[in-house]
Amino acid sequence: MTTGATGYDRNTRDYLQNTGAIDFRIPGVEGLKLTGTASIDKYWGRSKRWETPWTLYDWDKVSFEADGVTPSLVGYVPKGIEPKAQLREAAEDQLAINLSALLSYEKTLTGGHNISAIAGLTRETVTNNGFYADRKDFASTLIEQLNFGDRERQTLGNENTYDRARLSYYGRVNYNFQEKYLFEFNWRVDGSYVFPPNKRFGFFPGVSAGWRVSEEGFFKDNVRFVNNLKLRASWGQMGAEAYYGGSFQEYKYLALMNTGQGVFSDKLYQTLYESTIPNPNFTWEVANNSNVGLDASFLNHKLALELDFFYNKRTNVLTKNPGVVPISSGISGNLPIANLGNLINKGYEFKLTYTDKIGNLSFNVGVNGGYAKNNVQYSSDVVNTLPYQQQIGRVTDSWLVYQYDGVFKDQAAIDANTVDYTALGLKNGKLLPGDMKYVDYNGDGKITSDDRVRLDKNGTPTFTGGLVLGGDYKGFDFSILVQGATGGMRRMGPTESGLIGNYLEWNYDNRWSIDNPSDVDPRLTNRSDTYYTTTDNTYWIRSTNYIRLKNVELGYSLSSNLVSRIGMSSIRFYTNGINLLTFDKINLGS
């Protein structure tokens, strides 16, 4: 299959790309300029996939040829492979046009007043057309043309056919007085084809201000060890297009149609059905971003600090609401998207650096870090969801899991057990030595889905940070980078283990067995044939906290006098290492 013996898949693509720009300075108005840009991109594509059947040979491990040594192989066409050749051809073309205009103005007035402003618009359109046709059951593999395939087994249609358009207006005004007081107001109006016509445009403003306190006379004269101090604050909104489930939700305000097939009176007909339920009223998701911070330097700029606190609230988040629609409605699995979600994300970021020189030794030390944690304000939990299972108030994508409580070491441990596990679907209807224990969280004497608990963590760390060291001495230099993160988790489940694949090493080495009757690690399983092989329990969850020696580099630079003699400007020799050492718990068996 990795050679051309089973056919080929050929793609031909041609591109024509054009970009132009013009700058026009307005006569009579100093600092006023108009800039226009345009790009027109055209693309043509054609593909041809020719597939010929192939034979897979298997051995039953007991049959041999007449010599009694050579395995007797049986050939067959693998399941899912057509017994005869098939051909698929497709053609596609696209036209993308992007037009923009920008008007800018800058002016410095007497007294230290500085003003600048921009206003612009951008228009983007993309039109794509695609067509394909395929036929199966070719009588011969020597002729690779569609008209030699079986007409009864042919399909054709359109694919990748769409029209997309976006239109944006935007502007910004900046003012500063002697680089001491700074102010900015910005705005944009974005329109997208994704939304229904009456909800297509959104207005997103923003404002920021800064005050360089260190430029004030009262500060300069009294706080001499602080060389620079700037306070700043900002608030702004940003819009997000209809993104849900990993893709843009195009045309979801329309009742989209799809095609199918049906047999009537022994004849196959094409059918047409409504594939989605529309929502004519959804619109932009809005991110409301607030930030306060400071920039400071001390000790003749040797010590520098950057500190930020942020609070972001996302409103109109696109989601679905199956919790209020009963399964009996028949549409709970195909609900339309709606602007129902709210999410808060808050935290801080900092960076502290120190740079100095002692004799011929120059060095720098820096630490940085950031903390962020979000909080779901809306969830589609059903009305009677148990409080400890609700998504509201916890991080996004938090996991609902059983709490691991050890392992039934032997039959005696099973006989002493008083909790009913039958609701989990026990293998052969009973517990076995090496099976996992769960916590009866609600205390009703049985393990059911009501014993699952919603965690307040997910796969994203809440804190990330780093340490940077560097220096040079008489041509020698070095740099060290250490990174780390805390607050994240990872599922390490064995769901593809057994006959279908390998086990994780720690899972195998620490497994329960007759010779090693562990009360900590369970027995091995085949794929998902037991209740605890899925990753919905805390045994399979590992902390992703780590500290890593990310990079170390040592170097030596020849002197400029020596290098210049051979007509070069610099020569540096160096060696480095990446990911040299990591401390974590992800590989441990507990």
XYZ file of C-alpha atoms in Angstrom:
590
model
C 0.000 0.000 0.000
C 2.999 2.300 0.450
C 4.035 1.760 -3.158
C 2.260 2.418 -6.442
C 1.229 -1.218 -6.741
C -2.316 -0.513 -5.543
C -2.900 2.608 -7.623
C -2.141 6.275 -7.080
C -3.528 9.548 -5.776
C -2.457 12.515 -7.900
C -3.158 16.161 -7.172
C -2.429 19.084 -9.441
C -2.761 22.645 -8.150
C -2.190 25.953 -9.880
C -2.120 29.338 -8.151
C -2.267 32.871 -9.505
C -1.622 35.444 -6.784
C -1.639 39.223 -7.232
C -1.108 41.982 -4.681
C -0.984 45.746 -5.154
C -0.765 48.792 -2.884
C -0.855 52.563 -3.232
C 0.037 55.368 -0.811
C -1.421 58.824 -1.282
C -0.393 61.744 0.911
C -3.174 64.312 1.038
C -1.896 67.705 -0.219
C -2.293 70.584 2.178
C -2.794 68.413 5.285
C 0.490 67.473 6.883
C 0.555 63.938 8.314
C -2.571 62.716 6.489
C -2.100 59.646 4.290
C -4.395 57.236 2.459
C -3.219 53.666 1.797
C -5.072 51.195 -0.392
C -4.260 47.531 -0.916
C -5.812 44.817 -3.024
C -5.085 41.145 -3.500
C -6.706 38.743 -5.939
C -5.851 35.065 -5.636
C -7.070 32.390 -8.026
C -6.653 28.671 -7.478
C -7.393 25.645 -9.665
C -7.115 22.092 -8.460
C -7.659 18.651 -9.941
C -7.291 15.248 -8.338
C -7.387 11.684 -9.638
C -7.386 8.643 -7.361
C -7.048 5.225 -8.973
C -7.421 2.218 -6.661
C -6.748 -1.346 -7.673
C -7.536 -4.387 -5.478
C -4.817 -6.127 -3.524
C -4.482 -9.395 -1.689
C -3.565 -9.852 1.947
C -2.065 -13.189 3.005
C -2.651 -14.735 6.404
C -1.454 -17.824 8.245
C -3.566 -19.829 10.705
C -0.342 -20.826 12.577
C -1.045 -24.552 12.114
C -1.023 -25.217 8.348
C 2.177 -25.868 6.376
C 3.179 -26.667 2.804
C 4.218 -30.190 1.809
C 7.742 -29.663 3.184
C 6.273 -29.285 6.677
C 8.299 -26.086 7.234
C 6.887 -23.367 4.969
C 3.690 -21.790 6.382
C 0.631 -22.276 4.162
C -0.695 -18.820 3.432
C -4.272 -18.043 2.410
C -4.923 -14.937 0.324
C -8.028 -12.774 0.554
C -9.199 -9.277 -0.280
C -9.378 -7.352 3.028
C -12.725 -6.197 4.295
C -13.625 -2.785 2.937
C -11.469 -3.143 -0.186
C -13.279 -3.225 -3.520
C -12.692 -6.490 -5.463
C -12.282 -4.503 -8.703
C -10.589 -1.238 -9.614
C -12.269 2.099 -8.920
C -11.597 5.693 -9.975
C -12.450 9.051 -8.452
C -11.822 12.403 -10.128
C -12.464 15.841 -8.694
C -12.026 19.443 -9.800
C -12.022 22.598 -7.722
C -11.471 26.311 -8.243
C -11.395 29.270 -5.874
C -11.370 33.058 -6.166
C -10.336 35.116 -3.122
C -10.474 38.922 -3.174
C -9.242 41.137 -0.352
C -9.635 44.929 -0.517
C -8.631 47.395 2.192
C -8.242 51.125 2.670
C -6.527 52.894 5.548
C -6.540 56.608 6.360
C -3.873 57.684 8.854
C -2.980 60.973 10.499
C -0.092 61.995 12.762
C 0.547 65.396 14.291
C 2.901 66.798 16.902
C 1.714 70.048 18.430
C 3.644 72.602 20.405
C 3.899 71.921 24.092
C 4.496 68.170 23.732
C 1.060 67.125 22.513
C 1.102 64.168 20.100
C -1.956 62.964 18.207
C -2.347 60.057 15.793
C -5.406 58.385 14.309
C -6.296 55.728 11.773
C -9.551 54.646 10.160
C -9.967 51.835 7.689
C -12.046 49.117 6.192
C -11.387 45.632 4.888
C -13.570 43.533 2.618
C -12.887 39.858 1.988
C -14.752 37.440 -0.276
C -14.005 33.821 -1.095
C -15.890 31.764 -3.661
C -15.130 28.068 -3.997
C -16.611 25.494 -6.377
C -15.958 21.778 -6.442
C -17.214 18.745 -8.335
C -16.421 15.046 -8.160
C -17.375 11.808 -9.890
C -16.399 8.209 -9.248
C -17.111 4.770 -10.647
C -16.373 1.277 -9.392
C -16.121 -2.229 -10.880
C -13.736 -1.443 -13.739
C -13.520 -4.402 -16.101
C -9.791 -3.828 -16.560
C -6.989 -2.165 -14.618
C -5.336 -1.069 -17.869
C -7.709 1.816 -18.638
C -7.937 4.579 -16.046
C -10.844 6.611 -17.464
C -14.241 7.157 -15.847
C -16.337 6.008 -18.783
C -14.894 2.473 -18.450
C -16.349 2.006 -14.955
C -19.724 0.495 -14.082
C -22.533 3.022 -14.600
C -24.656 1.321 -11.971
C -22.029 2.001 -9.326
C -21.264 5.638 -9.836
C -21.632 8.716 -7.651
C -21.207 12.372 -8.441
C -21.856 15.655 -6.747
C -20.551 18.936 -5.435
C -18.011 19.289 -2.639
C -16.244 22.245 -1.043
C -18.773 24.605 -2.590
C -19.272 27.798 -0.623
C -19.400 31.589 -0.647
C -17.778 33.451 2.224
C -17.635 37.165 2.922
C -16.455 39.443 5.710
C -16.537 43.230 6.066
C -14.807 45.241 8.797
C -14.607 48.924 9.704
C -12.077 49.962 12.311
C -10.313 52.945 13.810
C -7.962 54.129 16.519
C -7.119 57.457 18.152
C -3.943 57.950 20.214
C -2.949 60.896 22.347
C 0.056 61.447 24.585
C 1.433 64.451 26.384
C 5.220 64.495 26.612
C 5.161 60.672 26.763
C 3.787 61.127 30.291
C 0.025 60.735 29.857
C -1.095 58.241 27.242
C -4.584 57.502 25.986
C -5.980 55.305 23.233
C -9.493 54.622 21.959
C -10.081 51.938 19.343
C -13.128 50.397 17.765
C -14.161 47.997 15.067
C -17.361 46.892 13.408
C -17.097 43.356 12.066
C -19.559 41.637 9.768
C -19.490 37.948 8.887
C -21.417 35.712 6.524
C -21.623 33.129 9.315
C -24.437 34.952 11.098
C -28.040 35.640 10.031
C -28.538 38.949 8.179
C -30.095 40.779 11.148
C -27.268 39.658 13.490
C -24.368 39.893 11.086
C -22.525 42.953 12.438
C -21.019 43.565 15.866
C -19.488 46.687 17.412
C -16.395 46.150 19.593
C -14.801 49.182 21.300
C -11.749 49.449 23.516
C -9.968 52.047 25.607
C -6.601 52.166 27.370
C -4.668 54.706 29.400
C -1.177 54.991 30.822
C 0.577 57.251 33.282
C 4.357 57.471 33.491
C 4.581 58.436 37.132
C 8.367 58.532 36.970
C 8.165 61.564 34.664
C 6.441 63.649 37.326
C 8.653 66.134 39.127
C 7.509 65.083 42.586
C 8.524 61.496 41.821
C 11.865 62.214 40.143
C 13.039 64.347 43.053
C 12.020 61.989 45.837
C 12.188 58.396 44.580
C 15.578 58.240 42.943
C 16.076 54.457 43.036
C 13.096 54.015 40.679
C 14.156 54.900 37.138
C 10.848 54.209 35.434
C 7.311 53.613 36.671
C 4.350 53.351 34.346
C 0.810 52.505 35.414
C -1.633 51.307 32.780
C -5.184 50.041 32.461
C -7.305 48.868 29.570
C -10.739 47.576 28.727
C -11.937 46.284 25.400
C -14.234 43.949 23.556
C -13.407 41.435 20.843
C -15.824 39.423 18.772
C -15.490 35.758 17.881
C -17.195 34.088 14.951
C -19.489 31.099 15.311
C -16.979 28.469 16.369
C -18.319 25.338 18.030
C -17.279 21.714 18.118
C -14.013 22.369 16.309
C -15.399 24.155 13.227
C -17.138 27.279 12.027
C -20.911 26.966 12.096
C -21.599 28.131 8.576
C -25.185 28.838 7.454
C -26.639 27.532 10.727
C -29.359 30.172 10.541
C -30.795 28.268 7.560
C -32.593 24.935 7.425
C -29.807 23.033 5.679
C -30.723 20.151 3.414
C -28.938 16.911 2.660
C -29.425 14.013 0.285
C -29.990 10.334 0.933
C -31.312 7.237 -0.802
C -34.482 5.226 -0.578
C -35.973 2.196 -2.363
C -39.511 2.499 -3.670
C -41.135 -0.164 -5.848
C -37.783 -1.954 -6.155
C -36.123 1.168 -7.548
C -33.449 3.317 -5.885
C -34.316 6.998 -5.589
C -32.445 9.981 -4.246
C -34.113 11.610 -1.263
C -33.915 15.078 0.263
C -34.193 15.790 3.980
C -33.649 18.609 6.453
C -30.363 17.867 8.217
C -30.171 20.712 10.741
C -32.484 22.746 12.905
C -31.802 26.456 12.260
C -31.378 29.288 14.728
C -32.147 32.636 13.047
C -31.019 34.699 16.042
C -27.466 33.740 17.054
C -24.675 36.283 16.779
C -21.124 37.174 17.820
C -19.497 35.779 20.922
C -18.038 38.711 22.897
C -14.864 38.768 24.984
C -14.804 41.578 27.547
C -11.145 42.038 28.509
C -9.993 44.141 31.461
C -6.376 44.620 32.463
C -4.378 46.669 34.962
C -0.617 46.596 35.177
C 2.638 48.362 35.721
C 6.112 48.562 34.200
C 8.981 49.543 36.439
C 12.769 49.614 36.495
C 15.107 50.201 39.419
C 18.766 50.616 40.282
C 19.771 52.382 37.081
C 17.562 50.088 35.015
C 19.336 46.943 36.252
C 16.167 45.532 37.819
C 12.973 45.515 35.708
C 9.443 44.422 36.583
C 6.326 43.851 34.500
C 3.101 42.949 36.314
C -0.417 42.459 34.928
C -3.754 41.434 36.385
C -6.538 40.497 33.989
C -10.226 39.696 34.139
C -11.890 38.371 31.005
C -15.571 37.590 30.687
C -16.851 35.885 27.563
C -20.545 36.322 26.895
C -22.830 34.940 24.184
C -20.671 31.818 24.040
C -22.058 29.393 21.476
C -23.257 26.134 22.935
C -26.180 23.739 22.840
C -28.765 23.105 25.519
C -29.692 19.400 25.588
C -30.384 19.624 29.308
C -33.791 21.262 28.766
C -34.900 19.222 25.753
C -36.090 15.673 26.500
C -34.793 12.749 24.462
C -38.405 11.922 23.594
C -38.491 15.046 21.415
C -36.363 13.271 18.821
C -34.173 16.356 18.287
C -32.063 16.433 21.472
C -29.065 15.106 19.549
C -29.377 17.698 16.780
C -30.118 20.924 18.607
C -29.143 24.275 17.070
C -26.328 26.354 18.500
C -27.292 29.373 20.606
C -25.601 32.234 22.489
C -26.173 30.732 25.918
C -22.747 30.420 27.502
C -20.844 32.689 29.867
C -17.274 32.161 30.990
C -14.957 34.068 33.335
C -11.172 33.816 33.110
C -8.927 35.711 35.500
C -5.351 35.690 36.656
C -2.033 37.474 36.582
C 1.298 37.554 34.739
C 4.694 38.807 35.866
C 8.246 39.149 34.621
C 11.221 40.122 36.772
C 14.734 40.542 35.316
C 18.090 41.666 36.672
C 21.023 42.618 34.447
C 24.443 43.685 35.686
C 28.172 43.647 34.987
C 31.049 42.910 37.360
C 34.417 43.484 35.740
C 34.511 41.422 32.540
C 31.510 39.338 33.606
C 28.101 40.345 32.293
C 25.101 38.395 33.497
C 21.311 38.406 33.583
C 18.696 36.573 35.640
C 14.995 36.488 34.866
C 11.879 34.817 36.227
C 8.429 34.907 34.678
C 5.116 33.273 35.315
C 1.411 33.445 34.823
C -1.688 32.134 36.554
C -5.091 31.782 34.904
C -8.220 29.846 35.768
C -11.624 30.006 34.166
C -15.067 29.522 35.625
C -18.156 28.337 33.755
C -21.160 30.556 34.406
C -23.632 28.616 32.283
C -24.079 24.935 31.567
C -26.627 22.715 29.894
C -26.898 20.464 32.942
C -30.344 18.954 33.311
C -32.538 20.331 36.072
C -31.962 17.449 38.490
C -28.172 17.280 38.081
C -26.549 16.559 41.415
C -24.665 19.549 42.896
C -21.290 17.752 42.879
C -21.742 16.863 39.199
C -22.693 20.289 37.870
C -20.473 22.105 35.382
C -21.421 25.569 36.646
C -18.751 27.109 38.844
C -15.992 24.811 37.602
C -13.411 25.034 34.836
C -14.336 24.340 31.239
C -14.125 20.745 30.029
C -13.859 19.471 33.606
C -14.086 15.702 33.929
C -16.882 13.709 35.549
C -15.243 10.665 37.135
C -15.531 7.924 39.738
C -13.153 8.203 42.678
C -10.639 5.359 42.754
C -10.392 3.638 46.166
C -7.879 0.822 45.703
C -8.150 -2.735 44.366
C -9.819 -5.929 45.573
C -6.624 -7.780 46.461
C -8.148 -11.251 46.780
C -11.422 -13.129 47.187
C -11.455 -12.343 50.880
C -11.563 -8.611 50.082
C -14.471 -9.236 47.710
C -16.343 -11.266 50.320
C -15.889 -8.424 52.822
C -17.256 -5.856 50.389
C -20.763 -4.514 51.110
C -21.127 -2.165 48.129
C -23.137 -3.304 45.099
C -21.219 -2.971 41.773
C -23.744 -4.685 39.475
C -24.933 -1.422 37.876
C -21.485 -1.089 36.249
C -21.957 -4.228 34.149
C -19.576 -6.686 35.781
C -17.838 -9.283 33.646
C -19.598 -12.633 34.200
C -21.853 -10.795 36.642
C -19.417 -10.761 39.557
C -16.353 -9.035 40.974
C -12.948 -10.679 40.456
C -9.686 -10.331 42.374
C -7.735 -7.433 40.867
C -10.869 -5.378 40.097
C -10.872 -1.730 41.066
C -12.735 -0.212 44.002
C -14.785 2.963 43.701
C -15.938 5.377 46.393
C -19.668 5.191 47.137
C -19.850 8.970 47.076
C -23.552 9.352 47.832
C -23.524 6.543 50.409
C -26.479 4.569 49.007
C -24.648 1.239 49.166
C -24.176 0.828 45.419
C -21.927 2.193 42.688
C -23.911 3.994 39.993
C -23.424 7.020 37.765
C -24.569 9.149 40.717
C -21.212 8.429 42.391
C -19.246 10.290 39.746
C -17.761 13.629 40.851
C -17.037 16.680 38.718
C -13.382 17.721 39.084
C -12.307 21.349 39.108
C -9.279 20.774 36.889
C -8.711 19.867 33.252
C -5.814 19.307 30.877
C -4.688 22.953 30.964
C -2.167 24.052 33.640
C -3.245 26.955 35.833
C 0.310 28.239 36.361
C 3.251 28.283 33.958
C 6.605 29.848 34.581
C 10.271 29.933 33.751
C 13.767 30.886 34.881
C 16.336 32.387 32.495
C 20.047 32.659 33.279
C 22.682 34.076 30.970
C 26.089 35.677 30.891
C 29.386 36.152 29.093
C 33.026 36.475 30.154
C 35.952 37.275 27.839
C 34.373 35.638 24.788
C 32.681 32.796 26.638
C 28.908 32.875 27.003
C 26.180 30.699 28.429
C 22.379 30.588 28.650
C 20.048 28.369 30.681
C 16.261 28.070 30.425
C 14.155 26.250 33.023
C 10.393 25.833 32.510
C 7.600 24.502 34.660
C 3.834 24.220 35.025
C 1.320 23.209 37.680
C -2.408 22.656 37.968
C -3.028 20.458 34.916
C -4.010 16.807 34.554
C -3.828 14.112 31.916
C -5.741 10.887 31.367
C -3.496 7.862 30.887
C -6.094 5.251 30.014
C -5.475 1.794 28.487
C -8.584 1.650 26.287
C -6.599 0.465 23.236
C -4.758 -2.281 25.124
C -5.017 -6.052 24.877
C -5.596 -7.801 21.569
C -5.741 -4.440 19.775
C -2.542 -2.898 21.154
C 0.162 -2.676 23.795
C -0.153 -1.789 27.463
C 1.507 1.187 29.070
C 4.747 0.086 30.694
C 3.881 1.238 34.216
C 0.464 -0.413 33.877
C 2.121 -3.726 32.973
C 4.925 -3.564 35.536
C 2.588 -2.767 38.441
C -0.370 -4.925 37.437
C -2.256 -7.154 39.835
C -1.494 -10.845 39.319
C -1.688 -14.075 41.261
C 2.022 -13.724 42.042
C 1.648 -10.028 42.857
C -1.792 -9.558 44.480
C -1.653 -5.748 44.622
C -4.274 -3.695 46.432
C -3.169 -0.557 44.530
C -2.971 -1.423 40.810
C -5.680 -3.440 38.992
C -5.313 -6.498 36.820
C -4.826 -6.127 33.071
C -7.845 -6.128 30.799
C -8.575 -6.681 27.150
C -9.691 -3.422 25.559
C -12.818 -2.342 27.467
C -14.068 -5.645 28.843
C -14.239 -4.391 32.444
C -15.926 -1.413 34.091
C -12.673 0.337 35.045
C -10.812 0.349 31.721
C -12.428 3.603 30.611
C -10.717 6.785 31.785
C -13.693 7.982 33.844
C -12.030 7.270 37.193
C -9.262 9.011 39.085
C -6.814 6.076 38.904
C -6.038 6.904 35.275
C -5.602 10.628 35.924
C -2.077 11.938 36.438
C -0.792 15.334 37.458
C 1.084 17.116 34.671
C 3.094 19.287 37.072
C 6.678 19.441 35.867
C 9.980 21.271 35.998
C 12.191 20.944 32.930
C 15.715 21.990 32.078
C 14.597 23.154 28.657
C 17.787 24.502 27.150
C 21.474 24.909 28.012
C 23.929 26.547 25.630
C 27.650 27.231 25.970
C 29.571 29.268 23.439
C 32.840 30.983 22.637
C 33.338 33.874 20.197
C 36.690 34.629 18.611
C 37.912 38.198 18.985
C 36.917 40.646 16.269
C 40.566 41.501 15.595
C 41.362 37.884 14.813
C 38.246 37.300 12.742
C 38.677 40.444 10.668
C 42.037 39.172 9.393
C 40.273 36.423 7.444
C 37.592 38.745 6.072
C 34.768 37.756 8.427
C 32.765 39.740 10.951
C 32.292 37.075 13.643
C 32.928 33.406 14.460
C 31.229 31.659 17.386
C 31.521 28.040 18.489
C 28.763 26.636 20.638
C 27.135 23.509 21.968
C 23.642 23.182 23.342
C 21.182 20.677 24.718
C 17.390 20.661 24.644
C 15.042 19.010 27.164
C 17.967 17.718 29.188
C 16.174 16.931 32.440
C 12.543 16.724 33.526
C 10.989 16.185 36.949
C 7.369 15.037 36.835
C 4.939 12.395 38.086
C 3.397 11.365 34.778
C 5.450 8.152 34.475
C 4.962 6.902 38.035
C 2.606 4.059 38.819
C 0.877 5.826 41.664
